[in-house]
């Protein structure tokens, strides 16, 4: 679980509520404004994306909290074990070990090496899967970026609606307040939806995708090393290039 995401969202809303303070939350709740921003934003997003992608939005958002972060260091350690065993007993001896792997991408790559495919063929298959995975991840991040773009725009639409209503009822002072509330709160809701939820979620999804792709590139190199029967020490040095300098030093110690 990613505690930073939870703390960020909760902390941001708490600070906003504290800033509202003496006014009370009641003054910042306006149903017409919510309908304009939330309803309008989702409607515009549905025009932009297929319904299937919209329905999966909650699952995509949950990846920012519950997705298991891939560890390059742990992955290298596994490849070191595999390389040493393959060196002693041959690559076919890994067939039983890969059944226990949780990483389906690594399992598939090592199975291709066990099956005797040429390194170029293995690289092509695995990099094709990496590219399609990146496209899927990009779609999820782009979905939240789109919502974050539409929300402030719909907030401005609500502001214009509120101002028009206010100007039409200048003769009735009692109606100016509700119209002004719609005008201001729609902008407020749009800014909150975009800058506390959607844009940060999109950024976290992009970061997680980048980290996962780095580990997958590491897996490709590890599988190719196993397929070529390289010395475990060479495998270690090659894969250590994927680690930051400080982590390389710790790994060597």
PDB file of C-alpha atoms in Angstrom:
ATOM      1  CA  UNK A   1       0.000   0.000   0.000  1.00  0.00           C
ATOM      2  CA  UNK A   2       1.285   3.453  -0.928  1.00  0.00           C
ATOM      3  CA  UNK A   3       0.911   5.545   2.245  1.00  0.00           C
ATOM      4  CA  UNK A   4       2.168   8.683   0.486  1.00  0.00           C
ATOM      5  CA  UNK A   5      -0.855   8.742  -1.850  1.00  0.00           C
ATOM      6  CA  UNK A   6      -3.312   8.386   1.039  1.00  0.00           C
ATOM      7  CA  UNK A   7      -1.530  10.998   3.162  1.00  0.00           C
ATOM      8  CA  UNK A   8      -1.364  13.377   0.212  1.00  0.00           C
ATOM      9  CA  UNK A   9      -5.075  13.213  -0.608  1.00  0.00           C
ATOM     10  CA  UNK A  10      -6.275  13.246   3.014  1.00  0.00           C
ATOM     11  CA  UNK A  11      -3.801  15.961   4.007  1.00  0.00           C
ATOM     12  CA  UNK A  12      -4.806  18.195   1.092  1.00  0.00           C
ATOM     13  CA  UNK A  13      -8.514  17.960   1.923  1.00  0.00           C
ATOM     14  CA  UNK A  14      -7.867  18.508   5.635  1.00  0.00           C
ATOM     15  CA  UNK A  15      -5.874  21.673   4.907  1.00  0.00           C
ATOM     16  CA  UNK A  16      -8.645  22.966   2.626  1.00  0.00           C
ATOM     17  CA  UNK A  17     -11.258  22.292   5.332  1.00  0.00           C
ATOM     18  CA  UNK A  18      -9.110  24.020   7.948  1.00  0.00           C
ATOM     19  CA  UNK A  19      -8.713  26.991   5.625  1.00  0.00           C
ATOM     20  CA  UNK A  20     -12.486  27.206   5.248  1.00  0.00           C
ATOM     21  CA  UNK A  21     -12.637  27.275   9.054  1.00  0.00           C
ATOM     22  CA  UNK A  22     -15.091  29.806  10.486  1.00  0.00           C
ATOM     23  CA  UNK A  23     -17.255  29.913   7.360  1.00  0.00           C
ATOM     24  CA  UNK A  24     -18.340  26.312   7.850  1.00  0.00           C
ATOM     25  CA  UNK A  25     -18.551  23.615   5.222  1.00  0.00           C
ATOM     26  CA  UNK A  26     -22.223  24.335   4.618  1.00  0.00           C
ATOM     27  CA  UNK A  27     -21.354  27.545   2.799  1.00  0.00           C
ATOM     28  CA  UNK A  28     -19.243  25.540   0.342  1.00  0.00           C
ATOM     29  CA  UNK A  29     -21.852  22.921  -0.537  1.00  0.00           C
ATOM     30  CA  UNK A  30     -23.923  23.772  -3.575  1.00  0.00           C
ATOM     31  CA  UNK A  31     -25.731  21.035  -5.497  1.00  0.00           C
ATOM     32  CA  UNK A  32     -26.138  22.905  -8.827  1.00  0.00           C
ATOM     33  CA  UNK A  33     -22.395  23.645  -8.840  1.00  0.00           C
ATOM     34  CA  UNK A  34     -21.571  19.972  -8.189  1.00  0.00           C
ATOM     35  CA  UNK A  35     -23.877  18.886 -10.985  1.00  0.00           C
ATOM     36  CA  UNK A  36     -22.280  21.292 -13.448  1.00  0.00           C
ATOM     37  CA  UNK A  37     -18.689  20.316 -12.601  1.00  0.00           C
ATOM     38  CA  UNK A  38     -18.969  16.587 -11.890  1.00  0.00           C
ATOM     39  CA  UNK A  39     -21.733  15.828 -14.378  1.00  0.00           C
ATOM     40  CA  UNK A  40     -20.300  18.011 -17.101  1.00  0.00           C
ATOM     41  CA  UNK A  41     -16.771  16.666 -16.621  1.00  0.00           C
ATOM     42  CA  UNK A  42     -17.872  13.027 -16.770  1.00  0.00           C
ATOM     43  CA  UNK A  43     -20.042  13.747 -19.806  1.00  0.00           C
ATOM     44  CA  UNK A  44     -17.154  15.379 -21.650  1.00  0.00           C
ATOM     45  CA  UNK A  45     -14.852  12.511 -20.663  1.00  0.00           C
ATOM     46  CA  UNK A  46     -17.348   9.960 -22.003  1.00  0.00           C
ATOM     47  CA  UNK A  47     -17.273  11.753 -25.346  1.00  0.00           C
ATOM     48  CA  UNK A  48     -13.486  11.504 -25.309  1.00  0.00           C
ATOM     49  CA  UNK A  49     -13.115   7.853 -24.192  1.00  0.00           C
ATOM     50  CA  UNK A  50     -14.972   4.540 -24.672  1.00  0.00           C
ATOM     51  CA  UNK A  51     -17.431   3.586 -21.929  1.00  0.00           C
ATOM     52  CA  UNK A  52     -15.319   0.545 -20.998  1.00  0.00           C
ATOM     53  CA  UNK A  53     -12.408   2.801 -20.039  1.00  0.00           C
ATOM     54  CA  UNK A  54     -14.668   5.108 -18.015  1.00  0.00           C
ATOM     55  CA  UNK A  55     -16.142   2.194 -16.042  1.00  0.00           C
ATOM     56  CA  UNK A  56     -12.650   0.999 -15.159  1.00  0.00           C
ATOM     57  CA  UNK A  57     -11.593   4.351 -13.726  1.00  0.00           C
ATOM     58  CA  UNK A  58     -11.902   3.257 -10.074  1.00  0.00           C
ATOM     59  CA  UNK A  59      -9.682   0.230 -10.676  1.00  0.00           C
ATOM     60  CA  UNK A  60      -7.094   2.422 -12.372  1.00  0.00           C
ATOM     61  CA  UNK A  61      -7.135   4.898  -9.461  1.00  0.00           C
ATOM     62  CA  UNK A  62      -6.654   2.064  -6.955  1.00  0.00           C
ATOM     63  CA  UNK A  63      -3.307   1.251  -8.591  1.00  0.00           C
ATOM     64  CA  UNK A  64      -1.903   4.435  -7.073  1.00  0.00           C
ATOM     65  CA  UNK A  65      -2.556   2.994  -3.606  1.00  0.00           C
ATOM     66  CA  UNK A  66      -2.477  -0.798  -3.816  1.00  0.00           C
ATOM     67  CA  UNK A  67      -0.149  -1.592  -6.735  1.00  0.00           C
ATOM     68  CA  UNK A  68       2.889  -3.589  -5.646  1.00  0.00           C
ATOM     69  CA  UNK A  69       6.059  -1.694  -6.476  1.00  0.00           C
ATOM     70  CA  UNK A  70       8.532  -3.751  -8.467  1.00  0.00           C
ATOM     71  CA  UNK A  71      12.000  -3.953  -6.902  1.00  0.00           C
ATOM     72  CA  UNK A  72      14.978  -3.934  -9.259  1.00  0.00           C
ATOM     73  CA  UNK A  73      17.238  -5.109  -6.449  1.00  0.00           C
ATOM     74  CA  UNK A  74      15.086  -8.166  -5.682  1.00  0.00           C
ATOM     75  CA  UNK A  75      14.807  -8.946  -9.381  1.00  0.00           C
ATOM     76  CA  UNK A  76      18.593  -8.913  -9.768  1.00  0.00           C
ATOM     77  CA  UNK A  77      18.935 -11.246  -6.772  1.00  0.00           C
ATOM     78  CA  UNK A  78      16.546 -13.724  -8.399  1.00  0.00           C
ATOM     79  CA  UNK A  79      18.460 -13.637 -11.669  1.00  0.00           C
ATOM     80  CA  UNK A  80      21.710 -14.238  -9.811  1.00  0.00           C
ATOM     81  CA  UNK A  81      20.226 -17.380  -8.265  1.00  0.00           C
ATOM     82  CA  UNK A  82      18.921 -18.531 -11.641  1.00  0.00           C
ATOM     83  CA  UNK A  83      22.245 -17.804 -13.367  1.00  0.00           C
ATOM     84  CA  UNK A  84      24.212 -19.813 -10.799  1.00  0.00           C
ATOM     85  CA  UNK A  85      21.834 -22.764 -11.030  1.00  0.00           C
ATOM     86  CA  UNK A  86      21.766 -22.652 -14.837  1.00  0.00           C
ATOM     87  CA  UNK A  87      25.571 -22.559 -14.823  1.00  0.00           C
ATOM     88  CA  UNK A  88      25.754 -25.705 -12.680  1.00  0.00           C
ATOM     89  CA  UNK A  89      22.817 -27.749 -13.949  1.00  0.00           C
ATOM     90  CA  UNK A  90      21.827 -26.214 -17.276  1.00  0.00           C
ATOM     91  CA  UNK A  91      19.000 -23.852 -18.127  1.00  0.00           C
ATOM     92  CA  UNK A  92      16.437 -26.680 -18.238  1.00  0.00           C
ATOM     93  CA  UNK A  93      16.835 -27.011 -14.456  1.00  0.00           C
ATOM     94  CA  UNK A  94      14.991 -23.690 -14.041  1.00  0.00           C
ATOM     95  CA  UNK A  95      11.700 -25.088 -15.285  1.00  0.00           C
ATOM     96  CA  UNK A  96      10.598 -26.053 -11.797  1.00  0.00           C
ATOM     97  CA  UNK A  97      11.751 -22.789 -10.216  1.00  0.00           C
ATOM     98  CA  UNK A  98       9.799 -20.457 -12.494  1.00  0.00           C
ATOM     99  CA  UNK A  99       6.489 -22.008 -11.420  1.00  0.00           C
ATOM    100  CA  UNK A 100       6.881 -20.194  -8.098  1.00  0.00           C
ATOM    101  CA  UNK A 101       7.471 -16.783  -9.688  1.00  0.00           C
ATOM    102  CA  UNK A 102       4.749 -14.168  -9.140  1.00  0.00           C
ATOM    103  CA  UNK A 103       6.012 -11.982 -11.985  1.00  0.00           C
ATOM    104  CA  UNK A 104       4.301 -13.355 -15.092  1.00  0.00           C
ATOM    105  CA  UNK A 105       6.540 -11.310 -17.391  1.00  0.00           C
ATOM    106  CA  UNK A 106       9.709 -12.802 -15.902  1.00  0.00           C
ATOM    107  CA  UNK A 107       8.170 -16.271 -15.936  1.00  0.00           C
ATOM    108  CA  UNK A 108       7.275 -15.939 -19.610  1.00  0.00           C
ATOM    109  CA  UNK A 109      10.740 -14.692 -20.544  1.00  0.00           C
ATOM    110  CA  UNK A 110      12.610 -17.470 -18.750  1.00  0.00           C
ATOM    111  CA  UNK A 111      10.254 -20.045 -20.258  1.00  0.00           C
ATOM    112  CA  UNK A 112      11.120 -18.735 -23.721  1.00  0.00           C
ATOM    113  CA  UNK A 113      14.814 -19.160 -22.888  1.00  0.00           C
ATOM    114  CA  UNK A 114      14.187 -22.701 -21.613  1.00  0.00           C
ATOM    115  CA  UNK A 115      12.315 -23.489 -24.825  1.00  0.00           C
ATOM    116  CA  UNK A 116      15.487 -22.639 -26.752  1.00  0.00           C
ATOM    117  CA  UNK A 117      14.391 -19.527 -28.653  1.00  0.00           C
ATOM    118  CA  UNK A 118      17.107 -17.364 -30.142  1.00  0.00           C
ATOM    119  CA  UNK A 119      18.001 -14.249 -28.070  1.00  0.00           C
ATOM    120  CA  UNK A 120      16.780 -11.904 -30.841  1.00  0.00           C
ATOM    121  CA  UNK A 121      13.396 -13.648 -30.914  1.00  0.00           C
ATOM    122  CA  UNK A 122      13.124 -13.492 -27.118  1.00  0.00           C
ATOM    123  CA  UNK A 123      13.950  -9.773 -27.111  1.00  0.00           C
ATOM    124  CA  UNK A 124      11.383  -9.062 -29.834  1.00  0.00           C
ATOM    125  CA  UNK A 125       8.599 -10.915 -28.021  1.00  0.00           C
ATOM    126  CA  UNK A 126       9.318  -9.340 -24.633  1.00  0.00           C
ATOM    127  CA  UNK A 127       9.776  -5.803 -25.936  1.00  0.00           C
ATOM    128  CA  UNK A 128       6.522  -6.063 -27.864  1.00  0.00           C
ATOM    129  CA  UNK A 129       4.772  -6.906 -24.595  1.00  0.00           C
ATOM    130  CA  UNK A 130       6.513  -4.001 -22.871  1.00  0.00           C
ATOM    131  CA  UNK A 131       5.281  -1.601 -25.568  1.00  0.00           C
ATOM    132  CA  UNK A 132       1.672  -2.774 -25.292  1.00  0.00           C
ATOM    133  CA  UNK A 133       1.820  -2.570 -21.491  1.00  0.00           C
ATOM    134  CA  UNK A 134       3.137   0.996 -21.731  1.00  0.00           C
ATOM    135  CA  UNK A 135       0.238   1.908 -24.015  1.00  0.00           C
ATOM    136  CA  UNK A 136      -2.279   0.498 -21.528  1.00  0.00           C
ATOM    137  CA  UNK A 137      -0.677   2.387 -18.654  1.00  0.00           C
ATOM    138  CA  UNK A 138      -0.560   5.593 -20.698  1.00  0.00           C
ATOM    139  CA  UNK A 139      -4.283   5.307 -21.387  1.00  0.00           C
ATOM    140  CA  UNK A 140      -5.052   5.180 -17.657  1.00  0.00           C
ATOM    141  CA  UNK A 141      -2.870   8.209 -16.899  1.00  0.00           C
ATOM    142  CA  UNK A 142      -4.265  10.128 -19.875  1.00  0.00           C
ATOM    143  CA  UNK A 143      -7.808   9.453 -18.658  1.00  0.00           C
ATOM    144  CA  UNK A 144      -7.146  11.256 -15.370  1.00  0.00           C
ATOM    145  CA  UNK A 145      -5.243  14.020 -17.145  1.00  0.00           C
ATOM    146  CA  UNK A 146      -8.277  14.547 -19.370  1.00  0.00           C
ATOM    147  CA  UNK A 147     -10.631  14.734 -16.386  1.00  0.00           C
ATOM    148  CA  UNK A 148      -8.238  17.147 -14.706  1.00  0.00           C
ATOM    149  CA  UNK A 149      -8.295  19.308 -17.838  1.00  0.00           C
ATOM    150  CA  UNK A 150     -12.071  19.311 -18.246  1.00  0.00           C
ATOM    151  CA  UNK A 151     -12.934  19.977 -14.577  1.00  0.00           C
ATOM    152  CA  UNK A 152     -11.599  23.577 -14.373  1.00  0.00           C
ATOM    153  CA  UNK A 153     -13.110  24.297 -17.798  1.00  0.00           C
ATOM    154  CA  UNK A 154     -16.525  23.139 -16.587  1.00  0.00           C
ATOM    155  CA  UNK A 155     -15.943  25.213 -13.470  1.00  0.00           C
ATOM    156  CA  UNK A 156     -15.603  28.268 -15.684  1.00  0.00           C
ATOM    157  CA  UNK A 157     -18.787  27.304 -17.530  1.00  0.00           C
ATOM    158  CA  UNK A 158     -20.572  27.177 -14.176  1.00  0.00           C
ATOM    159  CA  UNK A 159     -19.096  30.548 -13.277  1.00  0.00           C
ATOM    160  CA  UNK A 160     -20.486  32.055 -16.468  1.00  0.00           C
ATOM    161  CA  UNK A 161     -23.913  30.513 -15.777  1.00  0.00           C
ATOM    162  CA  UNK A 162     -23.908  31.954 -12.260  1.00  0.00           C
ATOM    163  CA  UNK A 163     -22.881  35.404 -13.484  1.00  0.00           C
ATOM    164  CA  UNK A 164     -25.605  35.432 -16.130  1.00  0.00           C
ATOM    165  CA  UNK A 165     -28.197  34.441 -13.506  1.00  0.00           C
ATOM    166  CA  UNK A 166     -26.908  37.141 -11.178  1.00  0.00           C
ATOM    167  CA  UNK A 167     -27.065  39.859 -13.834  1.00  0.00           C
ATOM    168  CA  UNK A 168     -30.597  38.847 -14.763  1.00  0.00           C
ATOM    169  CA  UNK A 169     -31.796  39.201 -11.186  1.00  0.00           C
ATOM    170  CA  UNK A 170     -30.098  42.411 -10.058  1.00  0.00           C
ATOM    171  CA  UNK A 171     -33.489  43.871  -9.162  1.00  0.00           C
ATOM    172  CA  UNK A 172     -34.051  41.072  -6.602  1.00  0.00           C
ATOM    173  CA  UNK A 173     -31.269  41.205  -3.992  1.00  0.00           C
ATOM    174  CA  UNK A 174     -32.334  37.887  -2.457  1.00  0.00           C
ATOM    175  CA  UNK A 175     -31.519  35.991  -5.658  1.00  0.00           C
ATOM    176  CA  UNK A 176     -28.053  37.486  -6.121  1.00  0.00           C
ATOM    177  CA  UNK A 177     -26.496  35.364  -3.366  1.00  0.00           C
ATOM    178  CA  UNK A 178     -27.430  31.893  -4.751  1.00  0.00           C
ATOM    179  CA  UNK A 179     -26.407  32.912  -8.272  1.00  0.00           C
ATOM    180  CA  UNK A 180     -23.080  34.226  -7.006  1.00  0.00           C
ATOM    181  CA  UNK A 181     -22.547  30.978  -5.064  1.00  0.00           C
ATOM    182  CA  UNK A 182     -22.959  28.954  -8.259  1.00  0.00           C
ATOM    183  CA  UNK A 183     -20.556  31.299 -10.035  1.00  0.00           C
ATOM    184  CA  UNK A 184     -17.799  30.948  -7.450  1.00  0.00           C
ATOM    185  CA  UNK A 185     -18.250  27.386  -6.217  1.00  0.00           C
ATOM    186  CA  UNK A 186     -18.136  25.790  -9.662  1.00  0.00           C
ATOM    187  CA  UNK A 187     -14.640  27.210 -10.127  1.00  0.00           C
ATOM    188  CA  UNK A 188     -13.755  26.001  -6.628  1.00  0.00           C
ATOM    189  CA  UNK A 189     -15.016  22.451  -7.300  1.00  0.00           C
ATOM    190  CA  UNK A 190     -13.263  22.305 -10.667  1.00  0.00           C
ATOM    191  CA  UNK A 191      -9.955  23.359  -9.130  1.00  0.00           C
ATOM    192  CA  UNK A 192     -10.273  20.839  -6.273  1.00  0.00           C
ATOM    193  CA  UNK A 193     -11.165  17.950  -8.604  1.00  0.00           C
ATOM    194  CA  UNK A 194      -8.304  18.742 -10.968  1.00  0.00           C
ATOM    195  CA  UNK A 195      -5.487  19.685  -8.608  1.00  0.00           C
ATOM    196  CA  UNK A 196      -6.052  17.473  -5.565  1.00  0.00           C
ATOM    197  CA  UNK A 197      -7.332  14.326  -7.272  1.00  0.00           C
ATOM    198  CA  UNK A 198      -6.973  13.952 -11.029  1.00  0.00           C
ATOM    199  CA  UNK A 199      -3.623  15.533 -11.888  1.00  0.00           C
ATOM    200  CA  UNK A 200      -1.780  13.971  -8.905  1.00  0.00           C
ATOM    201  CA  UNK A 201      -3.288  10.544  -9.706  1.00  0.00           C
ATOM    202  CA  UNK A 202      -2.198  10.880 -13.337  1.00  0.00           C
ATOM    203  CA  UNK A 203       1.296  11.809 -12.201  1.00  0.00           C
ATOM    204  CA  UNK A 204       1.518   8.839  -9.828  1.00  0.00           C
ATOM    205  CA  UNK A 205       0.314   6.454 -12.551  1.00  0.00           C
ATOM    206  CA  UNK A 206       2.980   7.745 -14.945  1.00  0.00           C
ATOM    207  CA  UNK A 207       5.667   7.347 -12.290  1.00  0.00           C
ATOM    208  CA  UNK A 208       4.572   3.774 -11.453  1.00  0.00           C
ATOM    209  CA  UNK A 209       4.497   2.878 -15.137  1.00  0.00           C
ATOM    210  CA  UNK A 210       8.006   4.260 -15.616  1.00  0.00           C
ATOM    211  CA  UNK A 211       9.324   2.270 -12.647  1.00  0.00           C
ATOM    212  CA  UNK A 212       7.664  -0.921 -13.851  1.00  0.00           C
ATOM    213  CA  UNK A 213       9.040  -0.523 -17.360  1.00  0.00           C
ATOM    214  CA  UNK A 214      12.562  -0.042 -15.999  1.00  0.00           C
ATOM    215  CA  UNK A 215      12.281  -3.314 -14.092  1.00  0.00           C
ATOM    216  CA  UNK A 216      10.892  -5.038 -17.182  1.00  0.00           C
ATOM    217  CA  UNK A 217      13.841  -3.851 -19.243  1.00  0.00           C
ATOM    218  CA  UNK A 218      16.045  -5.326 -16.533  1.00  0.00           C
ATOM    219  CA  UNK A 219      14.124  -8.611 -16.819  1.00  0.00           C
ATOM    220  CA  UNK A 220      14.698  -8.673 -20.588  1.00  0.00           C
ATOM    221  CA  UNK A 221      18.456  -8.296 -20.110  1.00  0.00           C
ATOM    222  CA  UNK A 222      18.441 -10.948 -17.397  1.00  0.00           C
ATOM    223  CA  UNK A 223      16.559 -13.429 -19.557  1.00  0.00           C
ATOM    224  CA  UNK A 224      18.900 -12.820 -22.494  1.00  0.00           C
ATOM    225  CA  UNK A 225      21.896 -13.417 -20.217  1.00  0.00           C
ATOM    226  CA  UNK A 226      20.416 -16.716 -19.061  1.00  0.00           C
ATOM    227  CA  UNK A 227      19.680 -17.676 -22.646  1.00  0.00           C
ATOM    228  CA  UNK A 228      23.298 -16.957 -23.620  1.00  0.00           C
ATOM    229  CA  UNK A 229      24.665 -18.908 -20.654  1.00  0.00           C
ATOM    230  CA  UNK A 230      26.702 -15.971 -19.336  1.00  0.00           C
ATOM    231  CA  UNK A 231      28.808 -16.181 -16.208  1.00  0.00           C
ATOM    232  CA  UNK A 232      26.799 -15.207 -13.066  1.00  0.00           C
ATOM    233  CA  UNK A 233      29.352 -12.495 -12.241  1.00  0.00           C
ATOM    234  CA  UNK A 234      28.878 -10.931 -15.677  1.00  0.00           C
ATOM    235  CA  UNK A 235      25.108 -11.150 -15.243  1.00  0.00           C
ATOM    236  CA  UNK A 236      25.400  -9.317 -11.928  1.00  0.00           C
ATOM    237  CA  UNK A 237      27.544  -6.535 -13.390  1.00  0.00           C
ATOM    238  CA  UNK A 238      25.247  -6.126 -16.386  1.00  0.00           C
ATOM    239  CA  UNK A 239      22.046  -5.934 -14.339  1.00  0.00           C
ATOM    240  CA  UNK A 240      23.593  -3.676 -11.685  1.00  0.00           C
ATOM    241  CA  UNK A 241      23.636  -0.940 -14.323  1.00  0.00           C
ATOM    242  CA  UNK A 242      19.880  -0.603 -13.757  1.00  0.00           C
ATOM    243  CA  UNK A 243      20.442   0.406 -10.114  1.00  0.00           C
ATOM    244  CA  UNK A 244      21.349   3.880  -8.806  1.00  0.00           C
ATOM    245  CA  UNK A 245      25.032   4.108  -7.724  1.00  0.00           C
ATOM    246  CA  UNK A 246      24.245   3.941  -3.986  1.00  0.00           C
ATOM    247  CA  UNK A 247      22.178   0.785  -4.387  1.00  0.00           C
ATOM    248  CA  UNK A 248      24.952  -0.807  -6.439  1.00  0.00           C
ATOM    249  CA  UNK A 249      27.357  -0.287  -3.545  1.00  0.00           C
ATOM    250  CA  UNK A 250      24.913  -1.837  -1.079  1.00  0.00           C
ATOM    251  CA  UNK A 251      24.351  -4.797  -3.395  1.00  0.00           C
ATOM    252  CA  UNK A 252      28.089  -5.426  -3.653  1.00  0.00           C
ATOM    253  CA  UNK A 253      28.480  -5.254   0.146  1.00  0.00           C
TER     254      UNK A 253
END
